[in-house]
Short mmCIF file of C-alpha atoms and ligand atoms in Angstrom, two decimals:
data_model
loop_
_atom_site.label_atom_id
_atom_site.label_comp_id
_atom_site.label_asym_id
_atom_site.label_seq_id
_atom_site.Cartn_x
_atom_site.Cartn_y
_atom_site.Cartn_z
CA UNK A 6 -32.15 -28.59 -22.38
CA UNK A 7 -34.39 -25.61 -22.68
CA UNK A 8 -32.52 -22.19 -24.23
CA UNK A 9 -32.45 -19.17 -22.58
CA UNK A 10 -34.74 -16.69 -23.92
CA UNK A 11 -32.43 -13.57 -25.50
CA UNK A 12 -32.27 -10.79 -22.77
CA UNK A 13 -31.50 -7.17 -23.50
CA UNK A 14 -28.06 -6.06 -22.47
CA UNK A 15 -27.87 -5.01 -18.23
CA UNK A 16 -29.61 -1.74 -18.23
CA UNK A 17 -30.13 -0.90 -22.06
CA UNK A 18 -33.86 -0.60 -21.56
CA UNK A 19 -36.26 2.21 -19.50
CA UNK A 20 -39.31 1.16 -17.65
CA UNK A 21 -42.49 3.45 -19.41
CA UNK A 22 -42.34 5.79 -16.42
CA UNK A 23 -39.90 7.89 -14.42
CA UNK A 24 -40.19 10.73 -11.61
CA UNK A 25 -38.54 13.33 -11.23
CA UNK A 26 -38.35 16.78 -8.90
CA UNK A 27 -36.63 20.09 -9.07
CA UNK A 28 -34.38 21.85 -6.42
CA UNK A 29 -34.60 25.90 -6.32
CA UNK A 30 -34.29 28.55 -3.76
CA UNK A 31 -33.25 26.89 -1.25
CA UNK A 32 -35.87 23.79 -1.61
CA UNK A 33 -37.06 20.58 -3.56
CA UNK A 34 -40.64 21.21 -4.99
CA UNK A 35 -42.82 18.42 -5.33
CA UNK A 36 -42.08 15.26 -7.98
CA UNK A 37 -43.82 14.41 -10.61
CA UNK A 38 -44.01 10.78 -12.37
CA UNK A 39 -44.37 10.69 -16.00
CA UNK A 40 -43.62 8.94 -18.84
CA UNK A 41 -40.19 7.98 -20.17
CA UNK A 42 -38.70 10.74 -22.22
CA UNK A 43 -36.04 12.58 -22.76
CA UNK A 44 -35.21 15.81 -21.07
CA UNK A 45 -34.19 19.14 -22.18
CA UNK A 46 -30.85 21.24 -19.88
CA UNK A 47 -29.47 24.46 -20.75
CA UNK A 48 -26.10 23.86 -22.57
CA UNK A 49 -24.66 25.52 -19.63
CA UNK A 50 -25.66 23.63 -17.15
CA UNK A 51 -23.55 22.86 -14.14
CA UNK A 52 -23.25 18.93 -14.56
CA UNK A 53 -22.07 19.13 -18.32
CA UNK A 54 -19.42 21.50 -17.32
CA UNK A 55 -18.06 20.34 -13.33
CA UNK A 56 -19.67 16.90 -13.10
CA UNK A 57 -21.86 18.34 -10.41
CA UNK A 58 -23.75 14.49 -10.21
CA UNK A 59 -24.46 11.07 -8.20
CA UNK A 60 -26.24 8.24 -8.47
CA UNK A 61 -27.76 5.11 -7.14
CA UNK A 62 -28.52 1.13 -7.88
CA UNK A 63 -30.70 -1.12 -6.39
CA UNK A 64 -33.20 -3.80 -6.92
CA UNK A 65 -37.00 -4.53 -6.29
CA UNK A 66 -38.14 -8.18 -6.61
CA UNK A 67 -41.20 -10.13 -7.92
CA UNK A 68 -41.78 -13.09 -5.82
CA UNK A 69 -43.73 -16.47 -6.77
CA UNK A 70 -47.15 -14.62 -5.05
CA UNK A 71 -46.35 -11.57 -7.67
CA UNK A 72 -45.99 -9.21 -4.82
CA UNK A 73 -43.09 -6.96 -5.24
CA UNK A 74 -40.42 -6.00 -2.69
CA UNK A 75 -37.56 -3.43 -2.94
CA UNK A 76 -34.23 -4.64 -1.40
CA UNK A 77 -32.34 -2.21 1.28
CA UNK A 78 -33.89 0.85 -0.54
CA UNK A 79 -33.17 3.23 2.65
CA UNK A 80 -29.38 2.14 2.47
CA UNK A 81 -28.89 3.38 -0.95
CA UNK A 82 -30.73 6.51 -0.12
CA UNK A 83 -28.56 7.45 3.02
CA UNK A 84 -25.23 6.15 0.52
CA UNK A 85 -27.05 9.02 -2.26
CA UNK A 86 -27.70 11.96 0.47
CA UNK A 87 -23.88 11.36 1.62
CA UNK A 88 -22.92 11.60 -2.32
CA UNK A 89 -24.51 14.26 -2.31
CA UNK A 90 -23.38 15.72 0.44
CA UNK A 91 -19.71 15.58 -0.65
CA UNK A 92 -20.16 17.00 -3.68
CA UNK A 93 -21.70 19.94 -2.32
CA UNK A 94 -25.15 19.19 -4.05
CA UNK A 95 -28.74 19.78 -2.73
CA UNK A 96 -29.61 16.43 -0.84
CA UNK A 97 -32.55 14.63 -1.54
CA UNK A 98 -35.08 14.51 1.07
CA UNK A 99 -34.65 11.08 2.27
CA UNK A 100 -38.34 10.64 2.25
CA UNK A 101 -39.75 12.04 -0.77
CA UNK A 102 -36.66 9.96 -2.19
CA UNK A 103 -38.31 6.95 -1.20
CA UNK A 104 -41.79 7.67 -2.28
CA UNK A 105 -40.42 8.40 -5.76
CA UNK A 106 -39.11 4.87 -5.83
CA UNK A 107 -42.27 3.51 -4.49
CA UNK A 108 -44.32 5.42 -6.65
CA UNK A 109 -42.19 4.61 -10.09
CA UNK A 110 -42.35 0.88 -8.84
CA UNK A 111 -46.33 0.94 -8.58
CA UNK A 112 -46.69 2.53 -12.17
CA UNK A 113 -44.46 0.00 -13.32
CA UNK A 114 -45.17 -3.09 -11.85
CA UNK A 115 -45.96 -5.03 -14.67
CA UNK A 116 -42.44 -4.50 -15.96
CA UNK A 117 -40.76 -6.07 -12.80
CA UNK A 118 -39.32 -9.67 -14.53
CA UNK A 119 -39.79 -12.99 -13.06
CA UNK A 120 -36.92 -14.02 -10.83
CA UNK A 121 -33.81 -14.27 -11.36
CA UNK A 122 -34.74 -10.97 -13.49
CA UNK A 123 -35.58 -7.66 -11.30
CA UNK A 124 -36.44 -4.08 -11.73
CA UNK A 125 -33.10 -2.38 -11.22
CA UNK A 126 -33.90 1.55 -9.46
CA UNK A 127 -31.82 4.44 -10.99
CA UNK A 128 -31.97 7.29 -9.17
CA UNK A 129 -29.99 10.47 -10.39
CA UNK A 130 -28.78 14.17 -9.03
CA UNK A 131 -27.17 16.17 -11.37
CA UNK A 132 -26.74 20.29 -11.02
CA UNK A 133 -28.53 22.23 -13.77
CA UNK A 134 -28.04 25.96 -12.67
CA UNK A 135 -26.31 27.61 -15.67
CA UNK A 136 -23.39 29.01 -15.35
CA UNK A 137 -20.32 27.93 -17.71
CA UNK A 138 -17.94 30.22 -14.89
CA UNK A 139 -19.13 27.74 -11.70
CA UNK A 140 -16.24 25.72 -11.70
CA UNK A 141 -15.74 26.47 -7.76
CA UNK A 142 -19.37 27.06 -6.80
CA UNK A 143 -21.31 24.00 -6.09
CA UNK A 144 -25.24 24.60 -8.18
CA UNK A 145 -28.27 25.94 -6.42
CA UNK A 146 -30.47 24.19 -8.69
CA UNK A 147 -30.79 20.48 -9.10
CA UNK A 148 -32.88 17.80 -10.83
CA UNK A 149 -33.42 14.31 -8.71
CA UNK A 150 -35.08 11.77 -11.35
CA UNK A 151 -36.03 7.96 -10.61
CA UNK A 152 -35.68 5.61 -13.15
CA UNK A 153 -36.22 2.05 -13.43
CA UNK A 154 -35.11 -0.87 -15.74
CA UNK A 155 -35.86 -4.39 -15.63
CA UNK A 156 -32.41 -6.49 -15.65
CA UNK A 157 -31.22 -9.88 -15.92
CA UNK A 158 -27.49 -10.90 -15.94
CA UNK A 159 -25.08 -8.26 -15.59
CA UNK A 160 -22.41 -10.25 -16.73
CA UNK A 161 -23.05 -11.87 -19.94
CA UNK A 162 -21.37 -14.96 -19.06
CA UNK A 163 -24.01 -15.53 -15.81
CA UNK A 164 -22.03 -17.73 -13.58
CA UNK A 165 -18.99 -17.78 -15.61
CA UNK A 166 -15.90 -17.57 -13.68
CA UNK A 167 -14.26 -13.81 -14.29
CA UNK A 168 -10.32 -12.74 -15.50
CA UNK A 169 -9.56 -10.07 -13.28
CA UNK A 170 -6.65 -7.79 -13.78
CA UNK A 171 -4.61 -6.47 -10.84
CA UNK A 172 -3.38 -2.59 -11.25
CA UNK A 173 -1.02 -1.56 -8.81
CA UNK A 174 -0.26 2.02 -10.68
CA UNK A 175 -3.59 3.46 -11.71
CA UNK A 176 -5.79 4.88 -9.25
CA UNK A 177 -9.52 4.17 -9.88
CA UNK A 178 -10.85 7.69 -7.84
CA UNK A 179 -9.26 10.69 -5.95
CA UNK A 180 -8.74 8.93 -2.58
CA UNK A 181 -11.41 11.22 -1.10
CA UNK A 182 -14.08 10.33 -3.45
CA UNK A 183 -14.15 6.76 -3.57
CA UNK A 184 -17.03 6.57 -1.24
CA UNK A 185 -19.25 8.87 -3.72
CA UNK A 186 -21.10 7.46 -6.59
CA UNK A 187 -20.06 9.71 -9.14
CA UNK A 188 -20.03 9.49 -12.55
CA UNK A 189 -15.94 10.99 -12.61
CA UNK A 190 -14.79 7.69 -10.72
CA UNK A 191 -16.60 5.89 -13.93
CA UNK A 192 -14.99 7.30 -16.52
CA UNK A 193 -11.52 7.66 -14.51
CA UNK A 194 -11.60 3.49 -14.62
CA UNK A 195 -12.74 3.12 -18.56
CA UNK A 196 -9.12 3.72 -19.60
CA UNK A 197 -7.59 1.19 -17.33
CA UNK A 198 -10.62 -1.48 -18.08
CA UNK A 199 -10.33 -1.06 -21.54
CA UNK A 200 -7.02 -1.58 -21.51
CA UNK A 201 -7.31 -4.42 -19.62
CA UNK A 202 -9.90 -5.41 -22.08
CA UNK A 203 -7.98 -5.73 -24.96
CA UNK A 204 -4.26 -6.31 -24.01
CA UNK A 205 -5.53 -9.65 -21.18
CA UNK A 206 -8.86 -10.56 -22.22
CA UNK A 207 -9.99 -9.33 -18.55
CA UNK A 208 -13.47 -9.04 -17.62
CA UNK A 209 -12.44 -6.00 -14.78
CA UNK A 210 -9.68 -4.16 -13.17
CA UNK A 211 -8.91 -4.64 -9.38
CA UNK A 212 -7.51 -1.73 -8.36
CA UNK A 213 -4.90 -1.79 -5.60
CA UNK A 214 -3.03 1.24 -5.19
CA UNK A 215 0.52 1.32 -3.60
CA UNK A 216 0.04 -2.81 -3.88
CA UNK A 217 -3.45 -2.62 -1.10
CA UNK A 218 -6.49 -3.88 -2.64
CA UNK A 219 -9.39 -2.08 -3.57
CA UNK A 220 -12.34 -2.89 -5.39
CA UNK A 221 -12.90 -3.02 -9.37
CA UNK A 222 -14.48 -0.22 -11.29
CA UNK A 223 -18.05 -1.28 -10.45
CA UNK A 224 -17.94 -4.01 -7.29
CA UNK A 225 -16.30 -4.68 -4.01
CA UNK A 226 -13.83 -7.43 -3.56
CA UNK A 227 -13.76 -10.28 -1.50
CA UNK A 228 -11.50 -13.42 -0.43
CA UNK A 229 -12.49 -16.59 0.99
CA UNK A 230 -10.84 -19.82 2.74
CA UNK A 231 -12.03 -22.65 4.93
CA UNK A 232 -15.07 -20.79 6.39
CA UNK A 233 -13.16 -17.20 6.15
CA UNK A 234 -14.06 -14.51 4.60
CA UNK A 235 -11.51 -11.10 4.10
CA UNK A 236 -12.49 -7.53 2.02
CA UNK A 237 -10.76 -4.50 2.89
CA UNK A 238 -12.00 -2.08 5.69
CA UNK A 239 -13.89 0.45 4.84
CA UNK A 240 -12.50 4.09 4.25
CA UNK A 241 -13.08 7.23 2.03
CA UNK A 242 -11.35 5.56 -1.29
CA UNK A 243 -13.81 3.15 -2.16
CA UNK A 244 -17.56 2.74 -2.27
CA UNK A 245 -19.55 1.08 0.84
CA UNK A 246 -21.49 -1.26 -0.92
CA UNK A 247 -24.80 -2.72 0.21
CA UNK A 248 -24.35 -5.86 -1.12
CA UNK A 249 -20.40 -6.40 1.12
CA UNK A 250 -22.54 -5.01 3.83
CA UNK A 251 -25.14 -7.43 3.00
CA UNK A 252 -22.31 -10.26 2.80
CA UNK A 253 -20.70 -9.57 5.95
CA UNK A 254 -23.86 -10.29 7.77
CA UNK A 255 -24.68 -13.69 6.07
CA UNK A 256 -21.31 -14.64 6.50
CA UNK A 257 -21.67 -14.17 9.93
CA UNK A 258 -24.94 -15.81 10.04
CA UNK A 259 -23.74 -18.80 8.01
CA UNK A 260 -20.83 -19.45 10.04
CA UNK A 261 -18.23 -18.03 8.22
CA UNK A 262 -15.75 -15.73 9.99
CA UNK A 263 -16.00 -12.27 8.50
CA UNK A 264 -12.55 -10.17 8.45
CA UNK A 265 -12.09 -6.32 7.23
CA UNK A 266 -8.97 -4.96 7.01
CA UNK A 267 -6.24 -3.71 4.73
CA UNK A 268 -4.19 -6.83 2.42
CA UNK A 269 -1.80 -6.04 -0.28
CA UNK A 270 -1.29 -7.89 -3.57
CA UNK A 271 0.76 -10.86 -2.35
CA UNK A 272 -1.19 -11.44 0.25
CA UNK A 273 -4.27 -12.04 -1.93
CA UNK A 274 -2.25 -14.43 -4.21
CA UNK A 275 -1.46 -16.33 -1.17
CA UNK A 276 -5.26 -16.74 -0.41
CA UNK A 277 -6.15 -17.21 -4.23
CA UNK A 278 -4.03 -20.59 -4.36
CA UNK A 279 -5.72 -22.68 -2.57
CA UNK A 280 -9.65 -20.00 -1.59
CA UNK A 281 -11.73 -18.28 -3.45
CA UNK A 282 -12.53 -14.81 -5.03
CA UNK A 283 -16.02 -12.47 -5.53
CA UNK A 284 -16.62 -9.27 -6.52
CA UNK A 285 -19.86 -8.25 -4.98
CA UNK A 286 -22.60 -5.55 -6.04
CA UNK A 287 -25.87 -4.93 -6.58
CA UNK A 288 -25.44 -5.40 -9.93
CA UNK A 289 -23.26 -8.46 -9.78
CA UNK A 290 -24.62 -10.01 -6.67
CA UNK A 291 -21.76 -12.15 -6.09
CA UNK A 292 -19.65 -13.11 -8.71
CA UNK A 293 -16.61 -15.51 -8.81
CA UNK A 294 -13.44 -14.43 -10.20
CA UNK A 295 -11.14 -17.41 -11.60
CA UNK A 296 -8.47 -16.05 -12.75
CA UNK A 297 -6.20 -13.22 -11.22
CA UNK A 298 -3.50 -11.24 -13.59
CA UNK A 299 -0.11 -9.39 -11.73
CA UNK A 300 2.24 -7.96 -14.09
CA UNK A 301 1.67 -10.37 -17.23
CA UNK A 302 1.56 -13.38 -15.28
CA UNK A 303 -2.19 -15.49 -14.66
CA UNK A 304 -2.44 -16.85 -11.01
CA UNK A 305 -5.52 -19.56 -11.12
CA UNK A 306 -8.24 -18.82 -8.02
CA UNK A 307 -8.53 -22.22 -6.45
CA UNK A 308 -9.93 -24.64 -8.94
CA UNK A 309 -10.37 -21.82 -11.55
CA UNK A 310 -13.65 -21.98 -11.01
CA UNK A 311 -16.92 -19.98 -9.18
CA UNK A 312 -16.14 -21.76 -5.94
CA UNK A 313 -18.37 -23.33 -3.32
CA UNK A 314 -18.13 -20.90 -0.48
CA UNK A 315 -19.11 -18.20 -3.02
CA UNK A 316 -22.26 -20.28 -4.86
CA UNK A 317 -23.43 -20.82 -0.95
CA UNK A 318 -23.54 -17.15 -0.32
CA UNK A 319 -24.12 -15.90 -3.32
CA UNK A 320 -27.42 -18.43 -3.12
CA UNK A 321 -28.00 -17.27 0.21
CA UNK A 322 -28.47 -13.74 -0.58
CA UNK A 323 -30.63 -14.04 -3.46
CA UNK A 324 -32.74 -16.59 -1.94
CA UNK A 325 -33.53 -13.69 0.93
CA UNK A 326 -34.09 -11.37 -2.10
CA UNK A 327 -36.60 -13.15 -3.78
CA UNK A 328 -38.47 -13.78 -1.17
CA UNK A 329 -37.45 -17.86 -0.22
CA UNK A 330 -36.14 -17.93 2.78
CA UNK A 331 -36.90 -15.26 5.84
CA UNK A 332 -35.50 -11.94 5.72
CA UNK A 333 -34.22 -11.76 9.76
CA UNK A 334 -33.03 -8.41 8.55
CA UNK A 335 -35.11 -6.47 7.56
CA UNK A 336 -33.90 -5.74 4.13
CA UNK A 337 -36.88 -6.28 2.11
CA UNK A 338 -39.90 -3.52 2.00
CA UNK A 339 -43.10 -4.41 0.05
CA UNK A 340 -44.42 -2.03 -1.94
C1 PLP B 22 -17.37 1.15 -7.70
C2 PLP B 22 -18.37 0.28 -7.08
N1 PLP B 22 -18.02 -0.43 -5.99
C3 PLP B 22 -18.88 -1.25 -5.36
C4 PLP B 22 -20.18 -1.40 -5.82
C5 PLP B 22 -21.12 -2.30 -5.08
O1 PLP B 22 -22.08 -1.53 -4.41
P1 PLP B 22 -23.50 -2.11 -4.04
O2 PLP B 22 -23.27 -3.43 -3.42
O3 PLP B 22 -24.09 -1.13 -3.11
O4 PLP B 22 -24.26 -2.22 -5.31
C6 PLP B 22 -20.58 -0.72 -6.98
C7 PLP B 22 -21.92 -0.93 -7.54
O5 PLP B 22 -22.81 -0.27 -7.39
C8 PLP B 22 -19.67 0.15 -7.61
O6 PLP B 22 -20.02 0.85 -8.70
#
C-alpha cells in the first residue's frame, strides 16, 4: 500500500497571487492582480465594526490533459451579488467578478493540484468606509478580492463516515440570513460545534430549529432510501448550495427520485434506520454521515457506514468535475 503524501490542512495555504478592486463613489474601479500579501484597513473600517461582509467557494479542476476548468463559477457569483445584495453592500459586477477568477486562475495555474486535489476560489466583499458611528448605514466603499488555494480533503478523515449532532434549540443564523454567506452565520455556529465537539465527539451540528431540519454550519443535508432522495426546500434560513443544486440534478439523471420539502427530526430518524445520510458542499462534495446524535442518544445511519447511494453520487459528481465523464450541463468553463 502506497501512503498518502502529508497535505496541508483545507484552506491553510494562499496561491502566490490574488486580485482585488475597490468600490467608491458610486462605482468599482478596475482590479488589479498581484501578489499574495497582506492588506492594510483603517481601524475603523465598516467590516471590523458591523460585519459589513460575504463570501464565496468554489473549485477549478486540473484534468489528465492539464487543462483547467472552473466548476459552476457563474452560480456562486449570482449566490455573492444576492449576499451582497442583502446586506446592503456594493455588488460586484458579475462580469469583472468572473474575469478576476479567470485571471487569478491563469497566474496560478501551476498551483492547481492533481485530482482529487483542486484550486479552491475565495472571493471576498467586505465594507471599508470608516466610520466607527455606521452601525445603521450600510458602507459606500468596498474592497472585492479573489483568492485562491489549492485543497485536498476537507475532512481529515476523507471518506470516513461523520458523527453528526442534532440541535433542536440553537439557531445556526437569523432566519432571514441563512441564504447569505456571511461571516456572522460562521461564528453564530462555532459555539454550538464546539460544543458538540467536545461533549459527543461530533464532527458537525445539524441544525433543526423548532425540530425541522436544516443544514450544518458549513453543508446542506440530505437523506436517501431505495432510489430516493429528500433535503429540505429551499427558503431564506439556509444557504442554496451549488453542490444540493448540483445533486438534485444527478439524482434525477441517475434515476433517483429527488424530493424537497420540509421533515422534522423524527422523521429523519425514521429514514436513517434503514437509508442513508450526506451533507453536501463544495467543500465536502458529498460526505456520508454514520452516526446521528438526539438528546444524548446515538441513532446508527444504515450500516454506519458512507453508504452506496451516496459513494454513487458522490462519484458521479466528481467524475463530471474532473473532467471523466460529459458535463450535459454545462457546469464546467475552461479557462
Ligand atoms: C452553511 C453552508 N451551507 C451549505 C453549503 C454548501 O454550499 P455549496 O454547495 O454551494 O458549496 C456551505 C458551503 O459553502 C455552507 O457554508
Amino acid at each position: 500500500m502506497t501512503s498518502q503524501p502529508q497535505r496541508p490542512a483545507f484552506g491553510s495555504v494562499l496561491a502566490s497571487h490574488m486580485a482585488v478592486a475597490h468600490y467608491q463613489s458610486g462605482a468599482w474601479g478596475a482590479f488589479e492582480l498581484k501578489p499574495t500579501a497582506s492588506i492594510e484597513i483603517s481601524p475603523a473600517a465598516h467590516v471590523l465594526h458591523y460585519a459589513s461582509t460575504c463570501f464565496e467557494g468554489f473549485k477549478a479542476f486540473r484534468r489528465a490533459d492539464g487543462k483547467v476548468h472552473v466548476f459552476r463559477m457563474d452560480k456562486h457569483i449570482q449566490r455573492m451579488r444576492q449576499s451582497a445584495h442583502r446586506l446592503a453592500l456594493p455588488e460586484p459586477d458579475a462580469a469583472q467578478l468572473a474575469e478576476m477568477v479567470r485571471v487569478v486562475i491563469d497566474r496560478c495555474r501551476e498551483a492547481v493540484p492533481e485530482a482529487p486535489g483542486a484550486l479552491y476560489l475565495r472571493p471576498l466583499l467586505f465594507g471599508t468606509t470608516p466610520n466607527i458611528g455606521a452601525a445603521a448605514t450600510p458602507p459606500n466603499e468596498a474592497t472585492l478580492m479573489v483568492l485562491a488555494s489549492p485543497v485536498w480533503d476537507y475532512f481529515t478523515g476523507g471518506l470516513k463516515p461523520l458523527r453528526i449532532l442534532i440541535d433542536d434549540e440553537n439557531v445556526r443564523s437569523p432566519a432571514h440570513l441563512g441564504m447569505v454567506k456571511t461571516g456572522g452565520n460562521y461564528a453564530s455556529a462555532m459555539g454550538p460545534t464546539l460544543a458538540a465537539r467536545s461533549k459527543f465527539q461530533a464532527d458537525q451540528v445539524l441544525f433543526c430549529p423548532g425540530g425541522v431540519v436544516q443544514e450544518t454550519g458549513a453543508a446542506n443535508f440530505l437523506l436517501f432510501r431505495e432510489g430516493h432522495m429528500l433535503t429540505r426546500s429551499l427558503d431564506s434560513s439556509f444557504l442554496h448550495g451549488v453542490t444540493r443544486d448540483s445533486l438534485l440534478t444527478l439524482a434525477d439523471d441517475l434515476g433517483f427520485r429527488p424530493e424537497e420539502r420540509e421533515f422534522d427530526v423524527a422523521e429523519m430518524l425514521e429514514w436513517a434506520k434503514n437509508g442513508e445520510a450526506a451533507l453536501s458542499g463544495t467543500a465536502a462534495v458529498l460526505a456520508g454521515v454514520g452516526t446521528l446524535i438526539h438528546r444524548g442518544q446515538e441513532f446508527r445511519v444504515g450500516s454506519g457506514q458512507v453508504g452506496p447511494l451516496t459513494q454513487k453520487l458522490r462519484a458521479h459528481l466528481v467524475a463530471i468535475q474532473q473532467g471523466q465523464i460529459e458535463d450535459r450541463h454545462g457546469w464546467l468553463q475552461p479557462v
